[in-house]
Tab-separated table of C-alpha atoms in Angstrom:
chain	number	residue	atom	x	y	z
A	1	MET	CA	3.038	-43.789	-19.727
A	2	GLU	CA	5.180	-42.756	-16.771
A	3	LEU	CA	5.544	-39.319	-18.369
A	4	ARG	CA	1.788	-39.107	-18.925
A	5	ASN	CA	1.090	-39.957	-15.287
A	6	GLN	CA	3.660	-37.475	-14.063
A	7	THR	CA	2.544	-34.526	-16.197
A	8	GLY	CA	-1.040	-35.207	-17.220
A	9	ALA	CA	-0.104	-34.250	-20.783
A	10	GLY	CA	-1.586	-35.938	-23.865
A	11	VAL	CA	-0.094	-38.996	-25.645
A	12	VAL	CA	1.108	-37.014	-28.677
A	13	ASP	CA	2.701	-34.264	-26.568
A	14	CYS	CA	4.459	-36.863	-24.386
A	15	LYS	CA	5.811	-38.724	-27.413
A	16	GLN	CA	7.080	-35.499	-28.985
A	17	ALA	CA	8.683	-34.377	-25.728
A	18	LEU	CA	10.424	-37.751	-25.262
A	19	ASP	CA	11.701	-37.658	-28.856
A	20	GLU	CA	12.932	-34.100	-28.372
A	21	ALA	CA	14.640	-35.114	-25.101
A	22	ASN	CA	16.178	-38.264	-26.656
A	23	GLY	CA	14.369	-40.395	-24.123
A	24	ASP	CA	15.598	-38.387	-21.088
A	25	MET	CA	12.614	-38.389	-18.708
A	26	GLU	CA	13.648	-35.305	-16.710
A	27	LYS	CA	14.260	-33.282	-19.882
A	28	ALA	CA	10.908	-34.381	-21.309
A	29	VAL	CA	9.082	-33.156	-18.192
A	30	GLU	CA	10.862	-29.810	-18.508
A	31	ILE	CA	9.868	-29.549	-22.195
A	32	LEU	CA	6.229	-30.295	-21.378
A	33	ARG	CA	6.272	-27.823	-18.519
A	34	LYS	CA	7.567	-25.037	-20.776
A	35	LYS	CA	5.071	-25.895	-23.505
A	36	GLY	CA	2.220	-25.839	-20.984
A	37	ALA	CA	3.305	-22.495	-19.568
A	38	ALA	CA	3.578	-21.011	-23.049
A	39	LYS	CA	0.108	-22.311	-23.928
A	40	ALA	CA	-1.398	-20.878	-20.743
A	41	ALA	CA	0.258	-17.497	-21.366
A	42	LYS	CA	-1.055	-17.468	-24.932
A	43	LYS	CA	-4.581	-18.298	-23.795
A	44	SER	CA	-4.471	-15.637	-21.072
A	45	ALA	CA	-3.193	-13.031	-23.550
A	46	GLU	CA	-6.014	-13.881	-25.912
A	47	ARG	CA	-8.526	-13.637	-23.122
A	48	THR	CA	-7.352	-10.302	-21.728
A	49	ALA	CA	-6.413	-8.684	-25.047
A	50	SER	CA	-9.032	-6.291	-26.264
A	51	GLU	CA	-9.903	-3.529	-28.604
A	52	GLY	CA	-10.841	-0.069	-27.507
A	53	ILE	CA	-9.788	3.544	-27.611
A	54	ILE	CA	-8.140	6.307	-25.655
A	55	ALA	CA	-10.103	9.512	-25.164
A	56	THR	CA	-8.676	12.855	-24.046
A	57	TYR	CA	-10.238	15.938	-22.491
A	58	LEU	CA	-8.645	19.375	-22.330
A	59	HIS	CA	-10.463	22.075	-20.401
A	60	HIS	CA	-10.866	25.405	-22.218
A	61	ASN	CA	-8.477	27.155	-19.807
A	62	LYS	CA	-5.785	24.545	-20.654
A	63	LYS	CA	-5.117	24.063	-16.921
A	64	LEU	CA	-6.954	20.750	-16.592
A	65	ALA	CA	-6.707	17.650	-18.754
A	66	ALA	CA	-7.417	13.948	-18.589
A	67	MET	CA	-7.088	10.845	-20.667
A	68	VAL	CA	-8.751	7.509	-20.267
A	69	GLU	CA	-8.419	4.095	-21.904
A	70	VAL	CA	-11.702	2.274	-22.511
A	71	GLN	CA	-11.796	-1.287	-23.753
A	72	CYS	CA	-14.305	-3.356	-25.678
A	73	GLU	CA	-14.050	-6.719	-27.415
A	74	THR	CA	-13.982	-5.900	-31.126
A	75	ASP	CA	-12.797	-2.971	-33.248
A	76	PHE	CA	-16.344	-2.891	-34.617
A	77	VAL	CA	-17.694	-1.737	-31.246
A	78	GLY	CA	-14.543	0.400	-30.896
A	79	ARG	CA	-16.006	2.563	-33.688
A	80	ASN	CA	-19.555	2.505	-32.276
A	81	GLU	CA	-20.989	5.972	-31.661
A	82	ASP	CA	-22.316	5.198	-28.165
A	83	PHE	CA	-19.016	3.643	-27.182
A	84	LEU	CA	-17.026	6.653	-28.442
A	85	ALA	CA	-19.381	9.061	-26.676
A	86	PHE	CA	-18.984	7.084	-23.448
A	87	ALA	CA	-15.179	7.223	-23.726
A	88	ASN	CA	-15.286	11.002	-24.244
A	89	ASP	CA	-17.661	11.355	-21.290
A	90	MET	CA	-15.200	9.381	-19.179
A	91	ALA	CA	-12.302	11.716	-20.061
A	92	MET	CA	-14.441	14.654	-18.956
A	93	GLN	CA	-15.613	12.720	-15.886
A	94	VAL	CA	-12.011	12.104	-14.777
A	95	ALA	CA	-11.145	15.779	-15.297
A	96	ALA	CA	-14.210	17.047	-13.421
A	97	MET	CA	-14.616	14.460	-10.665
A	98	ASN	CA	-10.970	13.655	-9.947
A	99	PRO	CA	-11.225	9.946	-9.077
A	100	GLU	CA	-8.212	8.206	-7.545
A	101	TYR	CA	-8.872	4.650	-8.737
A	102	VAL	CA	-10.725	2.979	-11.600
A	103	SER	CA	-12.810	0.736	-9.325
A	104	PRO	CA	-12.838	-0.652	-5.748
A	105	GLU	CA	-10.737	-3.603	-6.949
A	106	ASN	CA	-7.951	-1.145	-7.772
A	107	VAL	CA	-7.724	0.355	-4.280
A	108	PRO	CA	-4.461	-0.915	-2.750
A	109	ALA	CA	-5.033	-3.282	0.205
A	110	GLU	CA	-3.225	-0.988	2.685
A	111	VAL	CA	-5.317	2.031	1.648
A	112	LEU	CA	-8.510	0.014	2.021
A	113	GLU	CA	-7.421	-1.258	5.435
A	114	LYS	CA	-6.641	2.299	6.563
A	115	GLN	CA	-10.116	3.473	5.514
A	116	ARG	CA	-11.825	0.558	7.260
A	117	ARG	CA	-9.861	1.298	10.443
A	118	LEU	CA	-10.803	4.984	10.201
A	119	PHE	CA	-14.511	4.185	9.896
A	120	ARG	CA	-14.339	1.665	12.761
A	121	GLU	CA	-12.641	4.274	14.955
A	122	GLU	CA	-15.318	6.831	14.126
A	123	LEU	CA	-17.939	4.391	15.447
A	124	ALA	CA	-15.935	3.097	18.413
A	125	GLY	CA	-17.491	5.467	20.956
A	126	GLU	CA	-21.087	4.898	19.878
A	127	ASN	CA	-23.384	2.761	21.953
A	128	LYS	CA	-24.692	0.487	19.210
A	129	PRO	CA	-24.679	-3.291	18.629
A	130	GLU	CA	-21.606	-4.547	16.746
A	131	ASP	CA	-23.576	-5.788	13.722
A	132	ILE	CA	-25.188	-2.358	13.295
A	133	LYS	CA	-21.762	-0.730	13.552
A	134	ALA	CA	-20.441	-3.106	10.887
A	135	LYS	CA	-23.312	-2.140	8.608
A	136	ILE	CA	-22.722	1.582	9.145
A	137	ALA	CA	-18.979	1.125	8.478
A	138	GLU	CA	-19.847	-0.735	5.266
A	139	GLY	CA	-22.093	2.156	4.247
A	140	LYS	CA	-19.303	4.649	4.912
A	141	LEU	CA	-16.926	2.560	2.820
A	142	ASN	CA	-19.368	2.470	-0.104
A	143	LYS	CA	-19.828	6.234	0.208
A	144	TRP	CA	-16.052	6.599	0.059
A	145	PHE	CA	-15.867	4.323	-3.028
A	146	SER	CA	-18.434	6.560	-4.720
A	147	GLU	CA	-16.026	9.469	-4.254
A	148	VAL	CA	-12.648	7.953	-5.120
A	149	CYS	CA	-13.532	5.195	-7.613
A	150	LEU	CA	-14.420	6.208	-11.159
A	151	THR	CA	-16.862	3.344	-11.784
A	152	LYS	CA	-18.745	4.109	-8.524
A	153	GLN	CA	-19.036	7.860	-9.091
A	154	GLN	CA	-22.270	9.496	-10.157
A	155	LEU	CA	-22.117	10.366	-13.848
A	156	PHE	CA	-21.011	13.998	-14.186
A	157	LYS	CA	-23.347	14.542	-17.139
A	158	ASP	CA	-26.341	12.764	-15.619
A	159	ASP	CA	-26.261	12.237	-11.880
A	160	ASP	CA	-29.230	9.872	-11.932
A	161	LYS	CA	-26.846	6.993	-12.537
A	162	THR	CA	-23.322	5.858	-11.790
A	163	VAL	CA	-20.526	5.299	-14.301
A	164	GLU	CA	-20.932	1.568	-13.672
A	165	GLN	CA	-24.644	1.671	-14.546
A	166	CYS	CA	-23.802	3.602	-17.696
A	167	MET	CA	-21.268	0.905	-18.623
A	168	VAL	CA	-23.916	-1.786	-18.220
A	169	GLU	CA	-26.180	0.164	-20.573
A	170	ILE	CA	-23.470	0.526	-23.250
A	171	SER	CA	-22.671	-3.160	-22.815
A	172	ALA	CA	-26.308	-4.080	-23.370
A	173	LYS	CA	-26.529	-1.817	-26.431
A	174	THR	CA	-23.334	-3.106	-28.045
A	175	GLY	CA	-23.427	-6.685	-26.795
A	176	GLU	CA	-19.828	-6.467	-25.586
A	177	LYS	CA	-18.019	-6.211	-22.283
A	178	ILE	CA	-16.874	-2.626	-21.653
A	179	ALA	CA	-13.983	-1.910	-19.293
A	180	ILE	CA	-12.063	1.172	-18.179
A	181	SER	CA	-8.447	0.108	-17.904
A	182	ARG	CA	-6.656	3.279	-16.777
A	183	PHE	CA	-6.784	7.060	-16.639
A	184	ALA	CA	-4.485	10.008	-15.999
A	185	ARG	CA	-5.317	13.546	-14.939
A	186	PHE	CA	-3.259	16.749	-14.835
A	187	GLU	CA	-4.406	19.892	-13.095
A	188	MET	CA	-2.230	22.974	-12.784
A	189	ALA	CA	-2.258	24.597	-9.366
A	190	PRO	CA	-3.417	28.202	-9.629
A	191	ALA	CA	-0.483	30.600	-9.398
A	192	PRO	CA	-0.540	32.684	-6.196
A	193	LYS	CA	-1.770	36.234	-6.630
A	194	THR	CA	1.050	38.768	-6.618
A	195	CYS	CA	-0.741	42.104	-6.271
B	1	MET	CA	18.021	42.626	23.037
B	2	GLU	CA	18.429	39.079	24.374
B	3	LEU	CA	15.661	37.952	22.009
B	4	ARG	CA	17.370	39.712	19.098
B	5	ASN	CA	20.668	37.989	19.851
B	6	GLN	CA	18.994	34.631	20.213
B	7	THR	CA	16.910	34.772	17.025
B	8	GLY	CA	18.568	37.333	14.746
B	9	ALA	CA	15.120	38.848	14.130
B	10	GLY	CA	14.551	42.593	13.654
B	11	VAL	CA	13.707	45.031	16.461
B	12	VAL	CA	10.063	45.469	15.423
B	13	ASP	CA	9.454	41.711	15.070
B	14	CYS	CA	11.059	41.069	18.474
B	15	LYS	CA	8.948	43.715	20.186
B	16	GLN	CA	5.747	42.383	18.575
B	17	ALA	CA	6.636	38.816	19.526
B	18	LEU	CA	7.379	39.796	23.162
B	19	ASP	CA	4.065	41.709	23.344
B	20	GLU	CA	2.212	38.738	21.874
B	21	ALA	CA	3.940	36.400	24.373
B	22	ASN	CA	3.286	38.743	27.332
B	23	GLY	CA	7.020	39.005	27.962
B	24	ASP	CA	7.570	35.215	28.009
B	25	MET	CA	10.960	34.771	26.332
B	26	GLU	CA	10.452	31.133	25.328
B	27	LYS	CA	7.037	31.850	23.791
B	28	ALA	CA	8.452	34.844	21.902
B	29	VAL	CA	11.169	32.674	20.350
B	30	GLU	CA	8.506	30.176	19.273
B	31	ILE	CA	6.397	32.961	17.736
B	32	LEU	CA	9.395	34.322	15.800
B	33	ARG	CA	10.326	30.820	14.633
B	34	LYS	CA	6.830	30.194	13.287
B	35	LYS	CA	6.733	33.599	11.600
B	36	GLY	CA	10.102	32.929	9.951
B	37	ALA	CA	9.030	29.512	8.699
B	38	ALA	CA	5.798	30.915	7.309
B	39	LYS	CA	7.720	33.682	5.521
B	40	ALA	CA	10.178	31.206	3.991
B	41	ALA	CA	7.362	28.935	2.813
B	42	LYS	CA	5.589	31.898	1.235
B	43	LYS	CA	8.742	33.011	-0.565
B	44	SER	CA	9.446	29.493	-1.817
B	45	ALA	CA	5.871	29.098	-3.085
B	46	GLU	CA	6.171	32.382	-4.936
B	47	ARG	CA	9.441	31.287	-6.485
B	48	THR	CA	8.295	27.852	-7.694
B	49	ALA	CA	4.740	28.783	-8.624
B	50	SER	CA	4.270	29.388	-12.307
B	51	GLU	CA	1.862	29.855	-15.122
B	52	GLY	CA	1.613	27.538	-18.089
B	53	ILE	CA	-0.648	25.129	-19.865
B	54	ILE	CA	-1.400	21.470	-20.421
B	55	ALA	CA	-1.412	20.201	-24.002
B	56	THR	CA	-2.873	16.910	-25.193
B	57	TYR	CA	-2.296	14.805	-28.279
B	58	LEU	CA	-4.579	12.054	-29.535
B	59	HIS	CA	-3.425	10.003	-32.500
B	60	HIS	CA	-5.972	9.582	-35.312
B	61	ASN	CA	-6.332	5.835	-34.588
B	62	LYS	CA	-7.259	6.701	-30.938
B	63	LYS	CA	-4.775	4.063	-29.716
B	64	LEU	CA	-2.051	6.509	-28.681
B	65	ALA	CA	-2.345	9.650	-26.572
B	66	ALA	CA	-0.190	11.940	-24.483
B	67	MET	CA	-0.469	14.980	-22.290
B	68	VAL	CA	2.226	17.310	-21.106
B	69	GLU	CA	2.402	20.220	-18.671
B	70	VAL	CA	4.587	23.139	-19.788
B	71	GLN	CA	5.327	26.039	-17.499
B	72	CYS	CA	6.265	29.657	-18.048
B	73	GLU	CA	6.372	32.647	-15.721
B	74	THR	CA	3.334	34.759	-16.654
B	75	ASP	CA	-0.113	34.053	-18.099
B	76	PHE	CA	0.817	36.545	-20.809
B	77	VAL	CA	3.429	34.143	-22.193
B	78	GLY	CA	1.019	31.299	-21.425
B	79	ARG	CA	-1.131	32.689	-24.270
B	80	ASN	CA	1.840	33.313	-26.587
B	81	GLU	CA	1.528	31.560	-29.956
B	82	ASP	CA	5.079	30.152	-29.972
B	83	PHE	CA	4.656	28.867	-26.437
B	84	LEU	CA	1.342	27.180	-27.277
B	85	ALA	CA	2.811	25.641	-30.429
B	86	PHE	CA	5.757	24.328	-28.417
B	87	ALA	CA	3.412	22.749	-25.837
B	88	ASN	CA	1.427	21.035	-28.607
B	89	ASP	CA	4.666	19.834	-30.215
B	90	MET	CA	5.689	18.362	-26.863
B	91	ALA	CA	2.443	16.398	-26.530
B	92	MET	CA	3.081	14.932	-29.983
B	93	GLN	CA	6.752	14.374	-29.129
B	94	VAL	CA	5.845	12.353	-26.035
B	95	ALA	CA	3.376	10.274	-28.047
B	96	ALA	CA	5.818	9.616	-30.897
B	97	MET	CA	9.137	9.327	-29.076
B	98	ASN	CA	8.008	7.655	-25.865
B	99	PRO	CA	10.411	9.251	-23.349
B	100	GLU	CA	10.629	7.827	-19.840
B	101	TYR	CA	11.740	10.934	-17.947
B	102	VAL	CA	11.462	14.678	-18.407
B	103	SER	CA	15.215	15.294	-18.068
B	104	PRO	CA	18.379	13.594	-16.720
B	105	GLU	CA	17.692	15.159	-13.291
B	106	ASN	CA	14.480	13.109	-13.137
B	107	VAL	CA	16.169	9.739	-13.645
B	108	PRO	CA	16.031	7.928	-10.283
B	109	ALA	CA	19.497	7.454	-8.721
B	110	GLU	CA	19.242	3.631	-8.778
B	111	VAL	CA	18.314	3.581	-12.479
B	112	LEU	CA	21.220	5.894	-13.292
B	113	GLU	CA	23.616	3.733	-11.263
B	114	LYS	CA	22.416	0.611	-13.075
B	115	GLN	CA	23.052	2.228	-16.467
B	116	ARG	CA	26.514	3.415	-15.441
B	117	ARG	CA	27.367	-0.095	-14.232
B	118	LEU	CA	26.079	-1.572	-17.503
B	119	PHE	CA	28.243	0.752	-19.601
B	120	ARG	CA	31.316	0.092	-17.406
B	121	GLU	CA	30.777	-3.662	-17.794
B	122	GLU	CA	30.514	-3.319	-21.568
B	123	LEU	CA	33.952	-1.701	-21.573
B	124	ALA	CA	35.545	-3.931	-18.929
B	125	GLY	CA	37.168	-6.323	-21.417
B	126	GLU	CA	38.607	-3.625	-23.665
B	127	ASN	CA	42.292	-2.860	-23.584
B	128	LYS	CA	42.054	0.917	-23.230
B	129	PRO	CA	43.306	3.432	-20.646
B	130	GLU	CA	40.893	4.073	-17.800
B	131	ASP	CA	40.367	7.753	-18.656
B	132	ILE	CA	39.412	6.833	-22.236
B	133	LYS	CA	37.005	4.206	-20.917
B	134	ALA	CA	35.438	6.816	-18.602
B	135	LYS	CA	34.961	9.149	-21.574
B	136	ILE	CA	33.360	6.412	-23.686
B	137	ALA	CA	31.042	5.473	-20.800
B	138	GLU	CA	30.059	9.129	-20.449
B	139	GLY	CA	29.274	9.209	-24.169
B	140	LYS	CA	27.113	6.104	-23.857
B	141	LEU	CA	25.267	7.666	-20.944
B	142	ASN	CA	24.556	10.833	-22.925
B	143	LYS	CA	23.352	8.724	-25.844
B	144	TRP	CA	21.025	6.926	-23.430
B	145	PHE	CA	19.749	10.265	-22.048
B	146	SER	CA	18.964	11.324	-25.629
B	147	GLU	CA	16.677	8.296	-25.899
B	148	VAL	CA	14.892	8.240	-22.538
B	149	CYS	CA	14.849	11.937	-21.508
B	150	LEU	CA	12.353	14.226	-23.227
B	151	THR	CA	14.540	17.353	-23.034
B	152	LYS	CA	17.528	15.507	-24.531
B	153	GLN	CA	15.609	13.936	-27.416
B	154	GLN	CA	15.887	15.204	-30.976
B	155	LEU	CA	12.813	17.197	-31.870
B	156	PHE	CA	10.337	14.897	-33.632
B	157	LYS	CA	9.280	17.697	-35.989
B	158	ASP	CA	12.798	18.969	-36.740
B	159	ASP	CA	15.638	16.638	-35.882
B	160	ASP	CA	18.275	19.322	-36.342
B	161	LYS	CA	17.812	20.295	-32.717
B	162	THR	CA	16.925	18.847	-29.347
B	163	VAL	CA	13.873	19.650	-27.250
B	164	GLU	CA	16.197	21.492	-24.885
B	165	GLN	CA	17.549	23.691	-27.668
B	166	CYS	CA	14.005	24.426	-28.764
B	167	MET	CA	13.166	25.456	-25.184
B	168	VAL	CA	16.095	27.873	-25.145
B	169	GLU	CA	14.803	29.428	-28.370
B	170	ILE	CA	11.273	29.882	-27.000
B	171	SER	CA	12.778	31.301	-23.811
B	172	ALA	CA	14.802	33.824	-25.805
B	173	LYS	CA	11.730	34.775	-27.865
B	174	THR	CA	9.409	35.196	-24.884
B	175	GLY	CA	11.949	36.382	-22.324
B	176	GLU	CA	10.740	33.818	-19.791
B	177	LYS	CA	11.979	30.560	-18.323
B	178	ILE	CA	10.188	27.600	-19.938
B	179	ALA	CA	9.968	24.250	-18.137
B	180	ILE	CA	8.331	20.908	-18.812
B	181	SER	CA	7.023	19.681	-15.475
B	182	ARG	CA	5.416	16.315	-16.296
B	183	PHE	CA	3.910	14.167	-19.003
B	184	ALA	CA	1.799	11.029	-19.360
B	185	ARG	CA	1.419	8.680	-22.314
B	186	PHE	CA	-1.059	5.898	-23.077
B	187	GLU	CA	-0.594	3.432	-25.900
B	188	MET	CA	-2.951	0.523	-26.452
B	189	ALA	CA	-1.226	-2.755	-27.208
B	190	PRO	CA	-2.379	-4.098	-30.558
B	191	ALA	CA	-4.890	-6.917	-30.103
B	192	PRO	CA	-3.545	-10.312	-31.265
B	193	LYS	CA	-4.808	-11.457	-34.632
B	194	THR	CA	-7.474	-14.127	-34.372
B	195	CYS	CA	-7.784	-15.450	-37.904
């Protein structure tokens, strides 16, 4: 009972842990702690694990390429035509639109802080109420997100919607959560003319 | 003449600089300094700039992909069949053999130091002369390079030679320096079984 109070673990787990520890209370707590941590890790792995595919894009001049990893929940959707088309569109999107981050959540805190400071400084001299300035700064930040964050960019193939809106559509069609986990992009600098 | 002695620049450059500075010695030195720096930067850009292509590889299961940037000296060689085949082989090599660095020169100093320390520690207990131990450690380091460095790996398609040896062959065939500048590799972790 003392072990149960101390750890909040179930009766069976406590009994097993005490047996395993030969009655040593401190050892039993340690055993329960490890078991709990392992369980939590397992659950978290199950929750974050996902199916999905990698798509690549290579520009015809072979000087520009991108790859992107797009996740879904089952391998069934991973073979879905709309999902595959979306992944291919994303590889081309990354190549063409050169995002720096997947989404605003992926912008490092110090980069975000630097941008906020920049926008505040731009407005510092203007004779406007503070709450208006805050709103304008917020608008500038969202504009910036729509340039550097893949999910906030306008779709290259259809600039009536953003990547994020397109993801919601695919999600609705397939009934699964769709996520872009990472991308990479290579572009060769043009060689200087030597004429 | 004073300006020439001070800067080592040519007569024509010194005269131009003095004209531009309206006879102001200090200004003329500054002008020559800037001109020199600009010239050096231009030369260096010309020397390091190069042609080449990016190649991509996407595994049939769409869970593994790689891209690699391979450089040559002219766009003529950039369209050469052997060069293109080599670039494609490299994309597949990166996917299959999972290197961490392009070549030993790209291994960060602290990583290299850690490996050296590890190999020295492995040999610490052995009753061998120091020079023999140093040779064995060197061998272990080279073995490690052949695992983590792309250029030192055995060719995936033909393990009779290394990537580096293959590059020398392509260089000899095309008459140009061939270099691998960077690569990226995505592999999706297999989703845990949920049966």
